[in-house]
Structures are given as C-alpha cells and as structure tokens.
Amino acid sequence: MAYESNPILDKLPTHLKQFIKPQDYEQYSAIDQAVWRYVMRKNVDYLSKVAHSSYVNGLDLTGISIDDIPNMYGMNRILKEIGWAAVAVDGFIPPSAFMEFQAYNVLVIASDIRQLENIEYTPAPDIIHEGAGHAPIIANPEYAEYLRRFGEIGCKAISSAKDYELYEAVRHLSIIKEAPGTPEEEINAAEKQIEYLQENMGKPSEMALIRNLHWWTVEYGLIGTLENPQIYGAGLLSSIGESEWCLKDDVSKLPYTIEATKIPFDITKPQPQLFVTPNFAHLSQVLEDFANTMALRTGGLSGAQKLIESKALGSVELSTGIQISGQFHSVIEHKGEPIYIRTVGPTALAYREKELVGHSTLQHPEGFGSPIGKLKGINLAIEDMGPRDLRAYNIFEGEKISLEFEGGVKVEGTIVTGTRNLQGKIILITFRDCTVTHDGTLLFLPNWGLYHMAVGQKIVSAYNGPADLKSFDLITHELTETTIKVKKDAKRLQLEDYYQRIRDLRTGKNTTVSMSKVFDEVQEEHPLDWLLPVEIYELAKKKENGKLQKEILKHLENVKLENPSVGRLIDDGIQLVDNSFSKVK
C-alpha cells in the first residue's frame, strides 16, 4: 500500500485510493527541512497576530511542528482525534476527486515541497500549503464541518470538458514552475495558455462556480469585519508573501456572499479583492444557498442538459427515487420539461445509491432510455398508483398495453414485471416485444430485447458521478505528467550536506560540527546561498559567538547586493532570530 491506513482511510472508496502516493519522508533533504522551518517560523510569528485564533491552536492539535516537515503517519495519529486523516498525492488532482476526499474527512496533501527559490509562493500545491495551511484550521469544528460538507456537495457539481482542460493547464504550470531550470518562455507560454482558457470558458459550469467559492473561502478567505479581518484561507496562511500583502488597503475587502461564485480567480497573479465572512457558520449558509441552485437539488430539464454538455459520467434521480447513471446523450423536451432521456454506453440503475439487481452495466452496455412524466389524459401518475389503480389501467403482469405519455412518447409491449421501492411505489416496469416511439421516431425496437422503463414524473436531481460507486470502473485516472524531481549534481549534494551538518548540530545529533568551518566553506563554495547562513547565525547567537555573528551579517549584506530579490527574506530571517532571543531575555 502507498500509505498506512486507519479507520477513516479504510472508508475511502477504491477509486480515490488511486490518487494516493507514498510520502517517502527520507526524500526530504536538509534544505527542504530548512525551507519548511523558515516559512513556519515566519508564519507563526506573523500569523499569531493576524490569523484566526484557530490557526495557532490548530498547529498543536494537528501535530504540525515548526521545526520539521510533518510526517503523514504522525499527522494521522493526531488527526484521528478530531475525526480526520491525511494522504499524500502528486500535485494537483482533479477538483471533483479533491472535494470527494474532503467529503470523507480526508485532507489531500501534496507531499512535495517548494524549492528555496520559490520560498514565498508557489502555484504548485505542496506540503507547506496543505500541511501548514489547511491542516491547522480543521481543528475548528465549525470549519471542519464546512470543509466536509463542501466536499460532499462539491464532488456532485457537474463539470464541463473545458474545466478539465483548464485543470490540466494549471497542473502543467505548477509542475514546470517548480522545476529548476525551466526556460522563462516555457513558463510564459503556460501562463498565457491558462489566460486564454479562462477567457474562453463560455458559460461557467457548476464546478467552475463552486471552485470560485472554494478559492475565496478555503484558499483565500478572511474572517471577521471588513475593517479588521483575520486570515483563515490556506493559500494565505501558507504564503509568507501573501499573508502580509492580503491585509493591505489596496486589496479590496468585500462581504462574503453567493455573489463570490461569479468572481473568477487567476492562480498566476495576486488577487485584487478578497472576501470576508463574519464567522464560519456563514460559510455553510452560503454553501447551502449555492447548493440550492445546483442540478443536484433542482433537477429538471436544465439538469439533464448540464449532464449532456459535460460528456462525463453522471446520474439523474427520478421522483420515485430510481437513479440512472451513465453518459447522458440526449433529452426530448415538451413545454420546458424533459419527457425522454437517453444515455450511451455502459449504464446502471440504482435506488438509494445501491445498484438494482439485474441492472448493472452488463445488462445495459450500450445505453438506456426512458420516458419521464405522466400518462396522457390521466391525472394520477404511475408512481402514485396503488395495486388496484395499476390493475384498472391494465398496467399488470402479462398484459399487452400501449402507454402514451404527455408530450407524445409511446410505449407499446407486453408487461413482464414491475420493481417497487421500499415505500411500495413502482419504480421500474419491464416489457417484452416492446416498441417505443416519439412522434413517429423509433426509440426502442422489439428485437433489442427486454425494455426496462424507469418510472418517475420528473427529474428531481442531476449530478456528477455514479449513484452507486461500485457500478463503474472508476480507476481510470492517468496523469499526463508528474511532478519533476530535482536532478542533484555534485554541487547540490555538497550544499545539502552543509545544511545537514547544521541541522544535526542544532538538534544535538552531532555536537562536534564546527559552525565557523561550515560557514567559511559555504561562503567559498555557495556564495549566494542565504538561508544556511541565517540558520548558522541563529546558532551563533545561541552560543553567544559575536565574532561569527558579525561575519555572517557582513556576508549577508553582500548577498543582498548580489541578489536584491532575497533582501527582505534575509532581513526577516535575521529579525526572527534577534526577536526570539530578545524574548528569551
């Protein structure tokens, strides 16, 4: 297995497990550990003043260490106390899968860590973003329930083909941006491709709209008042650059409402506005308001049309509770209502998310079609007919019958049997020698075999994915590209060794390491590296080695002159060290 299971992960459906990968903790270098430590020390110092109180409390409750990259196994042992778990994945995974994990109380954590060059921000999901951003806030019960409910509703949102194209483009950009040595023109081309797709998405799908809600809350959310908001979004909590930027006056602060669904985001740029929720309970209210607009709850003709346009596996539920799952191909309408719906390819029938016996994809390999609505001239719908009513209208075993529905669909054949639900309502009628037509157009012929007619006056729900997860082989996801691992040359391995020596000295694993010697060698061999000198400065401060402190500060001033872009990072690192020692005194 790619992970160590527990009672929460045991409940994951098989198709989600295909995304899980081993964390492989030993692959984290001492440089990676130093990056984590720098970001966490800076974040906790700053965020303790501006983040929601759940953040700092959550670091302890979820087992997130400031000094060490979290081990997934250790996190799971602690997360289970609040009813959650975590798994490692390879970068971005499809949005519906990401949300479905949340529905099972599982945090998806991209186990890679950003490169030192991208220490302030990376578009790629990494363990800093997921572990230091998402995990601590779920210790708040109200927010944790929002996250779970968001996943439950979000994974049912219907996507478009363009949504998946955009997902692939964003994943590609996140991979190449984190890969050292990627040519700038290649990154620019990937960013332009995303811009093009975002500008040509057409009418946004349900998934696009709910992804906007996810972005403006889970990733980039603020909480409190417009005048004095606090941070709770993981994207802000995990970015030492954006956590400061987001609270500045030139970033508009808007009240969080369902209108946020209409505001798209650009993952490649800072956002011009952010949304502020007064409390976590308000997030759930907006989510429910949006869910009320989804085909999941509205069904009808528009729900069927959304599924057809998605060209993906989806389900409709009729008013009797019978569920049809497959790729929906067409719908016949009459007066704004669906009167016949058809799938192509493997289709399964279910009731209450459990496949009906004898109605798997093996029985319906080439599709399924059924009328919807009431019989013409009869006020009583078939689903509302009791046994006596059915007998009166000759809807009875062995009877040859012609049923004409409102809108012109005709079903003519001999009834074989009927299937009822737990309430006794008939949900499926099976015919032999059956012909189905609509205004003279043939929809089903007798030589096609038995005809199974789903019973229902209307479509009450339409949503992404199958009703019964076991009805389809969902283990089909293939990554078009995987995250690029850094190819380590001798110079890189040497630098990692220097970082490891200082880490061993700080943790007490090797107390014989000479700080001065390591610093001298780093100056000589890696003159532009700035993070290791900051780490050595901290140890020199601890050991009250004033001479070495002055040498490091002088060296870092030269680094800032050579590479001004790291100047603020250096200053912040030194300030963190100085402040920590002044607090001790």
PDB file of C-alpha atoms in Angstrom, residues 269-428:
ATOM      1  CA  LYS A 269      -1.485  36.653 -10.128  1.00  0.00           C
ATOM      2  CA  PRO A 270      -2.230  38.299  -6.759  1.00  0.00           C
ATOM      3  CA  GLN A 271      -5.976  38.714  -6.307  1.00  0.00           C
ATOM      4  CA  PRO A 272      -7.348  42.294  -6.467  1.00  0.00           C
ATOM      5  CA  GLN A 273     -10.055  41.549  -3.899  1.00  0.00           C
ATOM      6  CA  LEU A 274     -10.772  39.143  -1.076  1.00  0.00           C
ATOM      7  CA  PHE A 275     -13.988  38.165   0.704  1.00  0.00           C
ATOM      8  CA  VAL A 276     -14.628  38.431   4.425  1.00  0.00           C
ATOM      9  CA  THR A 277     -17.045  36.115   6.232  1.00  0.00           C
ATOM     10  CA  PRO A 278     -18.339  37.279   9.636  1.00  0.00           C
ATOM     11  CA  ASN A 279     -17.986  33.734  11.048  1.00  0.00           C
ATOM     12  CA  PHE A 280     -17.516  30.122   9.938  1.00  0.00           C
ATOM     13  CA  ALA A 281     -21.253  29.378  10.220  1.00  0.00           C
ATOM     14  CA  HIS A 282     -21.894  31.957   7.480  1.00  0.00           C
ATOM     15  CA  LEU A 283     -19.708  29.919   5.110  1.00  0.00           C
ATOM     16  CA  SER A 284     -22.082  26.978   5.459  1.00  0.00           C
ATOM     17  CA  GLN A 285     -25.102  29.183   4.814  1.00  0.00           C
ATOM     18  CA  VAL A 286     -23.658  30.487   1.536  1.00  0.00           C
ATOM     19  CA  LEU A 287     -22.727  26.939   0.547  1.00  0.00           C
ATOM     20  CA  GLU A 288     -26.303  25.786   1.105  1.00  0.00           C
ATOM     21  CA  ASP A 289     -27.613  28.774  -0.875  1.00  0.00           C
ATOM     22  CA  PHE A 290     -25.402  27.757  -3.775  1.00  0.00           C
ATOM     23  CA  ALA A 291     -26.323  24.074  -3.472  1.00  0.00           C
ATOM     24  CA  ASN A 292     -29.961  25.110  -3.884  1.00  0.00           C
ATOM     25  CA  THR A 293     -29.071  26.381  -7.379  1.00  0.00           C
ATOM     26  CA  MET A 294     -27.316  23.167  -8.417  1.00  0.00           C
ATOM     27  CA  ALA A 295     -28.883  20.459 -10.562  1.00  0.00           C
ATOM     28  CA  LEU A 296     -28.267  18.217  -7.557  1.00  0.00           C
ATOM     29  CA  ARG A 297     -31.307  19.880  -5.986  1.00  0.00           C
ATOM     30  CA  THR A 298     -33.160  21.417  -8.914  1.00  0.00           C
ATOM     31  CA  GLY A 299     -33.049  18.515 -11.412  1.00  0.00           C
ATOM     32  CA  GLY A 300     -35.396  19.210 -14.325  1.00  0.00           C
ATOM     33  CA  LEU A 301     -34.573  19.832 -17.964  1.00  0.00           C
ATOM     34  CA  SER A 302     -31.623  22.092 -17.177  1.00  0.00           C
ATOM     35  CA  GLY A 303     -30.082  19.376 -15.006  1.00  0.00           C
ATOM     36  CA  ALA A 304     -30.333  16.855 -17.825  1.00  0.00           C
ATOM     37  CA  GLN A 305     -28.847  19.344 -20.276  1.00  0.00           C
ATOM     38  CA  LYS A 306     -25.900  20.062 -17.960  1.00  0.00           C
ATOM     39  CA  LEU A 307     -25.100  16.350 -17.837  1.00  0.00           C
ATOM     40  CA  ILE A 308     -25.336  16.037 -21.613  1.00  0.00           C
ATOM     41  CA  GLU A 309     -22.992  19.011 -22.104  1.00  0.00           C
ATOM     42  CA  SER A 310     -20.484  17.611 -19.598  1.00  0.00           C
ATOM     43  CA  LYS A 311     -19.932  14.457 -21.712  1.00  0.00           C
ATOM     44  CA  ALA A 312     -18.933  12.743 -18.465  1.00  0.00           C
ATOM     45  CA  LEU A 313     -20.344  10.066 -16.191  1.00  0.00           C
ATOM     46  CA  GLY A 314     -23.316  11.429 -14.249  1.00  0.00           C
ATOM     47  CA  SER A 315     -26.626  10.476 -12.708  1.00  0.00           C
ATOM     48  CA  VAL A 316     -30.239  11.568 -12.671  1.00  0.00           C
ATOM     49  CA  GLU A 317     -32.714  10.671  -9.977  1.00  0.00           C
ATOM     50  CA  LEU A 318     -36.413  10.494 -10.771  1.00  0.00           C
ATOM     51  CA  SER A 319     -39.226  11.358  -8.359  1.00  0.00           C
ATOM     52  CA  THR A 320     -39.646   7.690  -7.395  1.00  0.00           C
ATOM     53  CA  GLY A 321     -36.015   7.545  -6.254  1.00  0.00           C
ATOM     54  CA  ILE A 322     -34.747   5.417  -9.135  1.00  0.00           C
ATOM     55  CA  GLN A 323     -31.320   6.586 -10.286  1.00  0.00           C
ATOM     56  CA  ILE A 324     -29.897   6.285 -13.800  1.00  0.00           C
ATOM     57  CA  SER A 325     -26.106   6.537 -14.132  1.00  0.00           C
ATOM     58  CA  GLY A 326     -24.143   6.803 -17.373  1.00  0.00           C
ATOM     59  CA  GLN A 327     -23.068   9.282 -20.012  1.00  0.00           C
ATOM     60  CA  PHE A 328     -26.179  11.214 -20.975  1.00  0.00           C
ATOM     61  CA  HIS A 329     -26.574  11.750 -24.691  1.00  0.00           C
ATOM     62  CA  SER A 330     -29.911  13.400 -25.380  1.00  0.00           C
ATOM     63  CA  VAL A 331     -33.173  14.579 -23.889  1.00  0.00           C
ATOM     64  CA  ILE A 332     -36.547  15.153 -25.532  1.00  0.00           C
ATOM     65  CA  GLU A 333     -38.462  18.066 -24.072  1.00  0.00           C
ATOM     66  CA  HIS A 334     -42.061  19.229 -24.111  1.00  0.00           C
ATOM     67  CA  LYS A 335     -43.215  22.565 -22.724  1.00  0.00           C
ATOM     68  CA  GLY A 336     -39.925  23.049 -20.907  1.00  0.00           C
ATOM     69  CA  GLU A 337     -39.982  19.649 -19.239  1.00  0.00           C
ATOM     70  CA  PRO A 338     -37.944  16.527 -20.043  1.00  0.00           C
ATOM     71  CA  ILE A 339     -40.144  13.732 -21.398  1.00  0.00           C
ATOM     72  CA  TYR A 340     -37.484  11.220 -22.520  1.00  0.00           C
ATOM     73  CA  ILE A 341     -33.859  10.853 -21.552  1.00  0.00           C
ATOM     74  CA  ARG A 342     -31.174   8.634 -23.056  1.00  0.00           C
ATOM     75  CA  THR A 343     -27.646   7.553 -22.203  1.00  0.00           C
ATOM     76  CA  VAL A 344     -24.985   5.992 -24.413  1.00  0.00           C
ATOM     77  CA  GLY A 345     -22.524   3.341 -23.350  1.00  0.00           C
ATOM     78  CA  PRO A 346     -22.497   1.425 -20.060  1.00  0.00           C
ATOM     79  CA  THR A 347     -25.386   2.433 -17.811  1.00  0.00           C
ATOM     80  CA  ALA A 348     -26.539   1.249 -14.393  1.00  0.00           C
ATOM     81  CA  LEU A 349     -29.764   1.671 -12.425  1.00  0.00           C
ATOM     82  CA  ALA A 350     -29.846   2.169  -8.670  1.00  0.00           C
ATOM     83  CA  TYR A 351     -32.102   3.062  -5.788  1.00  0.00           C
ATOM     84  CA  ARG A 352     -30.746   4.964  -2.770  1.00  0.00           C
ATOM     85  CA  GLU A 353     -27.200   4.693  -4.136  1.00  0.00           C
ATOM     86  CA  LYS A 354     -27.432   0.900  -4.317  1.00  0.00           C
ATOM     87  CA  GLU A 355     -27.427  -0.790  -7.721  1.00  0.00           C
ATOM     88  CA  LEU A 356     -30.642  -2.610  -8.603  1.00  0.00           C
ATOM     89  CA  VAL A 357     -30.140  -6.332  -9.001  1.00  0.00           C
ATOM     90  CA  GLY A 358     -30.043  -7.195 -12.695  1.00  0.00           C
ATOM     91  CA  HIS A 359     -29.421  -3.612 -13.803  1.00  0.00           C
ATOM     92  CA  SER A 360     -25.656  -3.241 -13.873  1.00  0.00           C
ATOM     93  CA  THR A 361     -23.599  -2.027 -16.820  1.00  0.00           C
ATOM     94  CA  LEU A 362     -23.516  -5.654 -18.003  1.00  0.00           C
ATOM     95  CA  GLN A 363     -27.298  -5.513 -18.558  1.00  0.00           C
ATOM     96  CA  HIS A 364     -27.146  -2.038 -20.125  1.00  0.00           C
ATOM     97  CA  PRO A 365     -23.821  -1.944 -22.004  1.00  0.00           C
ATOM     98  CA  GLU A 366     -24.995   0.258 -24.876  1.00  0.00           C
ATOM     99  CA  GLY A 367     -27.175   2.775 -23.087  1.00  0.00           C
ATOM    100  CA  PHE A 368     -30.587   3.264 -21.565  1.00  0.00           C
ATOM    101  CA  GLY A 369     -33.635   5.339 -22.417  1.00  0.00           C
ATOM    102  CA  SER A 370     -36.864   6.042 -20.588  1.00  0.00           C
ATOM    103  CA  PRO A 371     -39.895   8.326 -20.710  1.00  0.00           C
ATOM    104  CA  ILE A 372     -40.469  10.788 -17.885  1.00  0.00           C
ATOM    105  CA  GLY A 373     -43.764  12.331 -16.837  1.00  0.00           C
ATOM    106  CA  LYS A 374     -47.442  11.445 -16.601  1.00  0.00           C
ATOM    107  CA  LEU A 375     -49.658   9.443 -18.902  1.00  0.00           C
ATOM    108  CA  LYS A 376     -51.739  11.469 -21.327  1.00  0.00           C
ATOM    109  CA  GLY A 377     -55.270  12.149 -20.062  1.00  0.00           C
ATOM    110  CA  ILE A 378     -54.671  10.552 -16.647  1.00  0.00           C
ATOM    111  CA  ASN A 379     -54.167  12.818 -13.639  1.00  0.00           C
ATOM    112  CA  LEU A 380     -52.771  10.044 -11.470  1.00  0.00           C
ATOM    113  CA  ALA A 381     -49.077   9.426 -12.147  1.00  0.00           C
ATOM    114  CA  ILE A 382     -47.923   5.821 -12.444  1.00  0.00           C
ATOM    115  CA  GLU A 383     -45.721   6.226  -9.364  1.00  0.00           C
ATOM    116  CA  ASP A 384     -48.776   7.235  -7.302  1.00  0.00           C
ATOM    117  CA  MET A 385     -50.881   4.284  -8.427  1.00  0.00           C
ATOM    118  CA  GLY A 386     -51.583   1.548  -5.919  1.00  0.00           C
ATOM    119  CA  PRO A 387     -52.047  -2.106  -6.995  1.00  0.00           C
ATOM    120  CA  ARG A 388     -55.772  -1.563  -7.718  1.00  0.00           C
ATOM    121  CA  ASP A 389     -55.062   1.559  -9.809  1.00  0.00           C
ATOM    122  CA  LEU A 390     -52.415  -0.269 -11.819  1.00  0.00           C
ATOM    123  CA  ARG A 391     -54.822  -3.150 -12.438  1.00  0.00           C
ATOM    124  CA  ALA A 392     -57.542  -0.733 -13.521  1.00  0.00           C
ATOM    125  CA  TYR A 393     -55.242   0.780 -16.150  1.00  0.00           C
ATOM    126  CA  ASN A 394     -54.024  -2.686 -17.287  1.00  0.00           C
ATOM    127  CA  ILE A 395     -50.505  -2.000 -16.007  1.00  0.00           C
ATOM    128  CA  PHE A 396     -50.233  -5.588 -14.905  1.00  0.00           C
ATOM    129  CA  GLU A 397     -48.072  -8.646 -15.464  1.00  0.00           C
ATOM    130  CA  GLY A 398     -48.803 -10.385 -18.782  1.00  0.00           C
ATOM    131  CA  GLU A 399     -50.919  -7.524 -20.187  1.00  0.00           C
ATOM    132  CA  LYS A 400     -50.210  -6.194 -23.659  1.00  0.00           C
ATOM    133  CA  ILE A 401     -50.544  -2.443 -23.328  1.00  0.00           C
ATOM    134  CA  SER A 402     -49.963   0.876 -25.014  1.00  0.00           C
ATOM    135  CA  LEU A 403     -48.920   3.737 -22.751  1.00  0.00           C
ATOM    136  CA  GLU A 404     -48.926   7.252 -24.189  1.00  0.00           C
ATOM    137  CA  PHE A 405     -47.199   9.930 -22.165  1.00  0.00           C
ATOM    138  CA  GLU A 406     -47.787  13.678 -22.198  1.00  0.00           C
ATOM    139  CA  GLY A 407     -45.522  15.036 -24.918  1.00  0.00           C
ATOM    140  CA  GLY A 408     -46.041  12.144 -27.308  1.00  0.00           C
ATOM    141  CA  VAL A 409     -43.791   9.291 -26.127  1.00  0.00           C
ATOM    142  CA  LYS A 410     -45.498   5.886 -26.650  1.00  0.00           C
ATOM    143  CA  VAL A 411     -44.502   2.592 -25.036  1.00  0.00           C
ATOM    144  CA  GLU A 412     -46.187  -0.489 -26.551  1.00  0.00           C
ATOM    145  CA  GLY A 413     -45.474  -4.016 -25.401  1.00  0.00           C
ATOM    146  CA  THR A 414     -46.264  -6.829 -23.001  1.00  0.00           C
ATOM    147  CA  ILE A 415     -45.553  -6.248 -19.322  1.00  0.00           C
ATOM    148  CA  VAL A 416     -43.211  -8.809 -17.771  1.00  0.00           C
ATOM    149  CA  THR A 417     -42.919  -7.485 -14.230  1.00  0.00           C
ATOM    150  CA  GLY A 418     -42.512  -4.412 -12.060  1.00  0.00           C
ATOM    151  CA  THR A 419     -39.962  -3.389  -9.422  1.00  0.00           C
ATOM    152  CA  ARG A 420     -41.034  -1.483  -6.299  1.00  0.00           C
ATOM    153  CA  ASN A 421     -39.156   0.634  -3.798  1.00  0.00           C
ATOM    154  CA  LEU A 422     -39.306   0.302  -0.010  1.00  0.00           C
ATOM    155  CA  GLN A 423     -42.367   2.528   0.128  1.00  0.00           C
ATOM    156  CA  GLY A 424     -44.198   0.200  -2.253  1.00  0.00           C
ATOM    157  CA  LYS A 425     -44.105   2.592  -5.196  1.00  0.00           C
ATOM    158  CA  ILE A 426     -43.381   1.065  -8.565  1.00  0.00           C
ATOM    159  CA  ILE A 427     -40.070   2.377  -9.907  1.00  0.00           C
ATOM    160  CA  LEU A 428     -39.394   0.146 -12.917  1.00  0.00           C
TER     161      LEU A 428
END
